[in-house]
XYZ file of C-alpha atoms in Angstrom:
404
model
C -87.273 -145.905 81.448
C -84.675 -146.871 84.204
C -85.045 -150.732 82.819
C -84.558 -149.839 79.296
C -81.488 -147.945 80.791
C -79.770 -150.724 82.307
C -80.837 -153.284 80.127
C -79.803 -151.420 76.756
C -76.155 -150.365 78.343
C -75.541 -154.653 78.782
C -76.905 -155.279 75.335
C -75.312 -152.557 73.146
C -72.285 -153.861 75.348
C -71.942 -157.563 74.929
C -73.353 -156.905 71.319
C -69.675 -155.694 70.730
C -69.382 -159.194 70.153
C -71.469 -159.090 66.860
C -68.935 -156.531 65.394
C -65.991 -158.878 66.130
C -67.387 -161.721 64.387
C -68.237 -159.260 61.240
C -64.489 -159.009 61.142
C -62.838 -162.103 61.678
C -65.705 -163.928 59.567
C -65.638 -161.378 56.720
C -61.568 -161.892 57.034
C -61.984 -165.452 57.231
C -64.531 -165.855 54.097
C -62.487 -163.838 51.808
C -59.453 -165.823 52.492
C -61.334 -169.227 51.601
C -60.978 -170.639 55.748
C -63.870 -172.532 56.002
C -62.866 -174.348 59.586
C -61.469 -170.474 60.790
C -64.983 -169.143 59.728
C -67.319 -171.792 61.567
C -65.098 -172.193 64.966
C -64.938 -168.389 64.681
C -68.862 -168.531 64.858
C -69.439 -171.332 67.376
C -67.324 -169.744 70.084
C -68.490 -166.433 69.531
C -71.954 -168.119 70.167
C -70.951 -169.995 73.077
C -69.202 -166.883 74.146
C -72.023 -164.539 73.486
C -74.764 -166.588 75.206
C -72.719 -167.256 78.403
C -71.670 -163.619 79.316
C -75.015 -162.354 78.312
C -76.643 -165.056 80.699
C -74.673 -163.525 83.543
C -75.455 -160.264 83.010
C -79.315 -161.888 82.879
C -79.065 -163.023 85.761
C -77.517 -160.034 87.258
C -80.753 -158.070 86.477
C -82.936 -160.287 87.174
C -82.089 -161.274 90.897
C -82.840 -158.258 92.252
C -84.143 -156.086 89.745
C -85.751 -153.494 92.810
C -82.482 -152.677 94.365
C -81.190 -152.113 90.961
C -83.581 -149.532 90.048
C -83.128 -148.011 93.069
C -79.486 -147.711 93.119
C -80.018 -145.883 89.527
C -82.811 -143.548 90.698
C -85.930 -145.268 90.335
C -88.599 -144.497 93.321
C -89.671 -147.422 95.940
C -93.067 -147.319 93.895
C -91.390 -147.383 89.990
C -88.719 -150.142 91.074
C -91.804 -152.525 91.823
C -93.383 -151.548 89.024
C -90.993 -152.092 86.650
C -89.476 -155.195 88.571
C -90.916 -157.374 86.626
C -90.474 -155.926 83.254
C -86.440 -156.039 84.012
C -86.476 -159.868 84.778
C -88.251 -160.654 81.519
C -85.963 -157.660 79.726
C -83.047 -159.408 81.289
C -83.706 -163.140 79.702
C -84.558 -161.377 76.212
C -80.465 -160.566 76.266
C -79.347 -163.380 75.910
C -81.617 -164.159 72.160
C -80.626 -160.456 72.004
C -76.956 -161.141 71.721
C -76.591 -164.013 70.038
C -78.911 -162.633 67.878
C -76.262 -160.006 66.756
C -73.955 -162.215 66.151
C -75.711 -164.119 64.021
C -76.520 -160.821 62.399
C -72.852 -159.682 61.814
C -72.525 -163.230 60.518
C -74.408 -162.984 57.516
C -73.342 -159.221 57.317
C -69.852 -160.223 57.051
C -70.943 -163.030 54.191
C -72.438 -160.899 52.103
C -76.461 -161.106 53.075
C -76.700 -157.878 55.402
C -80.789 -157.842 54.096
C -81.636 -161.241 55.789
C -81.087 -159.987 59.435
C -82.543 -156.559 57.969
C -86.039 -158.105 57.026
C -86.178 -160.311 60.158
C -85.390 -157.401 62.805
C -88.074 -155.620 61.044
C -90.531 -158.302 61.181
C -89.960 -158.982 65.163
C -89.833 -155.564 65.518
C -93.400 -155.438 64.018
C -94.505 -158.068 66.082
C -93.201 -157.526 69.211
C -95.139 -153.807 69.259
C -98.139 -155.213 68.336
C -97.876 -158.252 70.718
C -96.716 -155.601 73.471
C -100.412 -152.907 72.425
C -102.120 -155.991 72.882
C -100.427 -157.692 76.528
C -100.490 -153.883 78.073
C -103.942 -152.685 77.168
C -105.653 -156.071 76.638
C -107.768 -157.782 73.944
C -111.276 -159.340 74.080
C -110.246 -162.316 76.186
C -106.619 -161.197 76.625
C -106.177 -159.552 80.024
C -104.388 -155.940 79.938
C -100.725 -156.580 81.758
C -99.523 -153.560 82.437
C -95.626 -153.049 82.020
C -95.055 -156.864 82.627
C -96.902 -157.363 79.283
C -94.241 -154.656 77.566
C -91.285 -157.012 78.778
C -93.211 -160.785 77.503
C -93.540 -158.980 74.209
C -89.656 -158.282 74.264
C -89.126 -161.356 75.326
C -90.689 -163.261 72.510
C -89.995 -160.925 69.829
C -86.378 -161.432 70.641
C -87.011 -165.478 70.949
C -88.579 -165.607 67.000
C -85.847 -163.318 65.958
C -83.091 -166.035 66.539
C -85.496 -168.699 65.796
C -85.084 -166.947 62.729
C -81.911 -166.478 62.192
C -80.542 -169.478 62.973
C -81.446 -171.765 60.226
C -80.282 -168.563 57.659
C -76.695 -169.339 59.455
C -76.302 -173.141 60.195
C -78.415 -173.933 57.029
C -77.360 -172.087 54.318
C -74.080 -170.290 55.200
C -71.921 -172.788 56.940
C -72.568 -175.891 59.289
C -72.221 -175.422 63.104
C -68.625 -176.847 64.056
C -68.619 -177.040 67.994
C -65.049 -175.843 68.575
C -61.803 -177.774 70.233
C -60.215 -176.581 72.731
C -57.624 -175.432 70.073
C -59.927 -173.867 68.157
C -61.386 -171.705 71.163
C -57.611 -170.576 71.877
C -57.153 -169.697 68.425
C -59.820 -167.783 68.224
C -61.176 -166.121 71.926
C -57.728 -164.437 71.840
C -58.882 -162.314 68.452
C -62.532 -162.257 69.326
C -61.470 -160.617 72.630
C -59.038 -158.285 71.336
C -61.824 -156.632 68.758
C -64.740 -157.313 71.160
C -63.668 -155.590 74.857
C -62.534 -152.650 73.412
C -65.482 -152.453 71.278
C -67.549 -153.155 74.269
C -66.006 -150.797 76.077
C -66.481 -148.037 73.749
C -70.235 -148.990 73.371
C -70.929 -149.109 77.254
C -68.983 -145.253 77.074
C -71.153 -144.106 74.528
C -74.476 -145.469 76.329
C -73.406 -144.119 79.439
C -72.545 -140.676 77.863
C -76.139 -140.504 76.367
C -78.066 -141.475 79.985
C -75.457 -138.733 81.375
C -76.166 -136.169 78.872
C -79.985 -136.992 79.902
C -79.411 -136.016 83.262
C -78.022 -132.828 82.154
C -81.454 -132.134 80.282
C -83.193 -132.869 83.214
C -81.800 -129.789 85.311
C -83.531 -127.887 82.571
C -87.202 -129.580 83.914
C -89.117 -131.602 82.059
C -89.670 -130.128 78.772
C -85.868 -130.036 78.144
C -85.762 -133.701 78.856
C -88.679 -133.903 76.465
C -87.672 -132.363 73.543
C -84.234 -133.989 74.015
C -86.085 -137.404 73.597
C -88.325 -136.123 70.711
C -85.274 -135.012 69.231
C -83.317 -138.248 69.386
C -86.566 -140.579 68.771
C -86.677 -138.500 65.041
C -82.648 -138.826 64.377
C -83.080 -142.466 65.467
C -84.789 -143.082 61.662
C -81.783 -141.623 60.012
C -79.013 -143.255 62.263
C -80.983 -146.855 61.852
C -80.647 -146.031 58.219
C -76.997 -144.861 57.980
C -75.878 -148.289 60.059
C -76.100 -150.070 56.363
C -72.671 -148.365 55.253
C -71.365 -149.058 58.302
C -72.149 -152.776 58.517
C -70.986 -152.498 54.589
C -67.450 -150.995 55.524
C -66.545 -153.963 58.256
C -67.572 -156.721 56.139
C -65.852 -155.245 52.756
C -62.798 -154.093 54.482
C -62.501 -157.550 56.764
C -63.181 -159.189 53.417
C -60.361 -157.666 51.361
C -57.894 -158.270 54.391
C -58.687 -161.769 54.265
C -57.928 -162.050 50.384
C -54.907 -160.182 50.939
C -55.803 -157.163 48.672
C -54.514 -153.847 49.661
C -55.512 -152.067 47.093
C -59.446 -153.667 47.506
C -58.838 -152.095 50.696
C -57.931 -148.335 49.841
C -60.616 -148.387 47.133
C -63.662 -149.443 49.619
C -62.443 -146.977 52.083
C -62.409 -144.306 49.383
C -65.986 -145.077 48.561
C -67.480 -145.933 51.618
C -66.170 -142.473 52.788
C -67.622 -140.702 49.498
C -71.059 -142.152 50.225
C -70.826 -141.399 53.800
C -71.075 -137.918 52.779
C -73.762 -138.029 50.360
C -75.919 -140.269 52.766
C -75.389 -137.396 55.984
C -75.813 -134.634 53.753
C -78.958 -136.071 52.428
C -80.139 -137.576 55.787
C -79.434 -134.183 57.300
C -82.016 -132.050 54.348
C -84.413 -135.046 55.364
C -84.121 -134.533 59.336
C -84.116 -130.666 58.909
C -87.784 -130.899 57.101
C -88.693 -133.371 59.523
C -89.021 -130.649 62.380
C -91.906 -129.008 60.116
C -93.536 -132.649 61.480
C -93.065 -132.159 65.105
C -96.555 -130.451 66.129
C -97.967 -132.842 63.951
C -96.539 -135.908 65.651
C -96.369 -134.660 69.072
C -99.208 -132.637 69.208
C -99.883 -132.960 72.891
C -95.894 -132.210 73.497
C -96.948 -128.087 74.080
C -95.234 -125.477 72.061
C -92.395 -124.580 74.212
C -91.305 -128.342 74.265
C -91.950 -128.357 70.527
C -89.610 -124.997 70.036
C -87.204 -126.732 71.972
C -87.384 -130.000 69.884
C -87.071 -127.630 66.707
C -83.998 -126.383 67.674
C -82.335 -129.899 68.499
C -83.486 -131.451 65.322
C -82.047 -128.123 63.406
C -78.369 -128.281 65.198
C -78.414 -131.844 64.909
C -79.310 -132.028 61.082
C -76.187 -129.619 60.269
C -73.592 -132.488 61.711
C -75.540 -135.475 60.160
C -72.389 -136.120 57.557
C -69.982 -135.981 60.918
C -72.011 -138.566 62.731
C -72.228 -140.760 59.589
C -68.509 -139.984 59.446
C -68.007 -141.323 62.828
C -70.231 -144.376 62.594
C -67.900 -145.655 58.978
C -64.721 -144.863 61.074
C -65.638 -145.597 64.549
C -67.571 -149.267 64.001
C -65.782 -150.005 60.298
C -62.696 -148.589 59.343
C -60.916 -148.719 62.580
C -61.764 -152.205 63.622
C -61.137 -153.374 60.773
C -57.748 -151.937 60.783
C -56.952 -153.432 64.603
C -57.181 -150.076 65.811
C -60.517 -150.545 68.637
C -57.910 -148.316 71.046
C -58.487 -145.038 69.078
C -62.319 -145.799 68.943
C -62.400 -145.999 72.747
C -60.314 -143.346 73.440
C -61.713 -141.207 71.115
C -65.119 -141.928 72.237
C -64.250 -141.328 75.814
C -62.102 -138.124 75.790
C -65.009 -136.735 73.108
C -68.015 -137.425 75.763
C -66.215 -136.835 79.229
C -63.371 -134.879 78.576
C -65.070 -132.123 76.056
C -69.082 -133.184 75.248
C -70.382 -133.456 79.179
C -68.499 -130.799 80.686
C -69.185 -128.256 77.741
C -73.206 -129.398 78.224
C -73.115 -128.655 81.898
C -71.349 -124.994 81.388
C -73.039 -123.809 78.334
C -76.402 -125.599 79.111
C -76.408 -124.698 82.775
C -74.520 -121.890 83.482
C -75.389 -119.120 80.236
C -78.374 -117.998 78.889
C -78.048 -120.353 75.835
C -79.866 -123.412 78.024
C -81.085 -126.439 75.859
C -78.894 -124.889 72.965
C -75.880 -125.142 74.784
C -76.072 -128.979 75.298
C -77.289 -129.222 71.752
C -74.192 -127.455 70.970
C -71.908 -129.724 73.196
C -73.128 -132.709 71.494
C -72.250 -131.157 67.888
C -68.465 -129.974 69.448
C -68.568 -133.659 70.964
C -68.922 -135.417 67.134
C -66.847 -133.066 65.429
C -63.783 -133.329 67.802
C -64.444 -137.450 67.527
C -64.462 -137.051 64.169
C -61.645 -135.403 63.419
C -59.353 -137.858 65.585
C -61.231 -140.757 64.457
C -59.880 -139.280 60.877
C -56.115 -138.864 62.529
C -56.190 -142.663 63.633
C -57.771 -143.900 60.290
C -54.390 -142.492 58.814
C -52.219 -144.475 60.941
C -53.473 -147.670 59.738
C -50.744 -149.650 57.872
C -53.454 -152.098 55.770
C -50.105 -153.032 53.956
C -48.880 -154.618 57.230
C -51.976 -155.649 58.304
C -52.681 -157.969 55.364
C -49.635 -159.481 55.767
C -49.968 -160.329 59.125
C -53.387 -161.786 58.487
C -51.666 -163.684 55.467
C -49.415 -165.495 58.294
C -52.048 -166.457 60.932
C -55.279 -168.819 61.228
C -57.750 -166.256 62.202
């Protein structure tokens, strides 16, 4: 748990990168800029695998002391020692591997990278029953075999990718030195807030963990069994978002404002439908909870009841969030309000809302639950405040004047 901690705040980080190159690609492709589009994608390669390799290698020198410094006992830091160093080389396929993702997102092929996560998803967690618990001659691995499972399921998923990229979408172009000025300057401008914003939110989460914890163990519980059954919907409900950065970045780059208006329009009329729908679904799915967590005990299943209820009522806010927060705003320049309003939503009003209502009244686990759902809405509704800002007119025709 503390590896997949550390190792998922760096990924979901650096992946920020993968959102930048929906962007500037999608802009790039619907403006006809061939060269833009494949420099765009080299660097942010080059780019991608190079920080990610230092944060690799940052968790993979001394993986005990880092599991320590977050928690971890003596006994668990040796355990999972090992699992972090393979965990850590798995981000660097891991990143590019968005990128390449957000690539043919931007392009127009968002089920490509769709069918291939969920084939090396597939594999990896039957490569990683087999390595842990062993397999006629196989030996059983313990943890370590958890992290070579990651490792190669992450490997074959850029394997992959790559030939669905530099194949049939456009030919690599290793950049100039031009080139990389041209475009790092962009790349960075989208990708550190972005990153930023995503190491907030990760950070927020593990935080908001902690929290649960002071409740004991069956808070912590049914938070996760709470989260594990949202994660369906929210894995579902990242297709419209995905669909609003390439559509928007698209209709920049071919200088259509009103394109630009209209997709926002929809994207924000089937946001709704898909969270109210998502939300009936999630709701019914806590009938399902004794079922799939039978050995959970009744009082963590209650709890887990409760979370999935509170959390089903917001679903159309957090699909809200994820169009605005990782589409519309982006794509309108505007990564600023999407860290700030991540930030001030989780530490300024989310966290310290969990600790007083969930730790100091009688409601308990409801409380948090109930911070989280104040949390979203207040994002929301600023998120909403910044969208209106955006000046697309302007935008375009800034885009019209520059390379990338």
């Amino acid at each position: 748990g503390f590896a997949n901690s550390l190792s998922f705040i760096v990924l979901i980080t650096v992946s920020a990168l993968g959102i930048s190159v929906t962007i500037l690609v999608a802009r790039a492709a619907g403006a006809g800029r061939k060269h833009d589009m494949a420099t765009t994608i080299s660097s942010a390669v080059i780019v991608g695998g190079a920080v990610s390799g230092l944060f690799a290698l940052v968790l993979a020198v001394r993986p005990e002391s880092l599991l320590e410094l977050v928690g971890a006992s003596p006994s668990v830091a040796g355990e999972g020692a090992t699992y972090l160093r393979l965990i850590a080389l798995a981000l660097i396929p891991s990143v590019v591997s968005a990128i390449l993702s957000g690539v043919l997102r931007a392009t127009g092929r968002p089920r490509v990278p769709m069918v291939i996560t969920f084939i090396t998803a597939a594999i990896g967690a039957g490569l990683a029953w087999v390595l842990v618990f062993g397999l006629g001659p196989i030996p059983a691995l313990g943890v370590p075999g958890a992290g070579i499972a990651t490792l190669v399921a992450a490997i074959l998923k850029l394997v992959l990718l790559v030939p669905f990229v530099f194949r049939d979408t456009i030919a690599w172009e290793t950049p100039s030195r031009d080139d990389l000025r041209l475009v790092l300057g962009p790349l960075f401008i989208l990708a550190i807030p972005m990153g930023l914003t995503e190491f907030v939110w990760a950070s927020g989460t593990f935080l908001y963990n902690v929290v649960f914890q002071q409740l004991g163990d069956d808070a912590l519980a049914a938070a996760q069994i709470t989260v594990n059954l949202e994660g369906i919907f929210i894995v579902a409900a990242i297709g419209i978002m995905t669909a609003a950065t390439a559509l928007i970045g698209t209709a920049v780059g071919q200088g259509d404002v009103a394109a630009v208006y209209s997709w926002i329009t929809l994207l924000r009329k089937i946001g709704v439908i898909t969270g109210l729908t998502f939300g009936a679904l999630f709701a019914l799915a806590a009938f399902l909870v004794p079922v799939l967590f039978p050995n959970a005990g009744p009082e963590v299943q209650r709890m887990a009841v409760i979370g999935i209820l509170i959390n089903a009522a917001i679903q159309a806010v957090k699909v809200g969030n994820m169009i605005f927060g990782a589409g519309i705003l982006p794509s309108g320049n505007d990564v600023k309000g999407v860290l700030i309003g991540t930030a001030v939503s989780a530490f300024a009003i989310g966290l310290p809302l969990a600790i007083i209502l969930g730790l100091f009244t009688p409601l308990g686990i409801v409380g948090i639950f109930l911070a989280r759902v104040i949390e979203e809405v207040v994002k929301f509704q600023y998120f909403r405040y910044r969208a209106r800002r955006i000046d697309w007119g302007a935008l375009v025709a800034a885009q019209a004047g520059r390379a990338i």
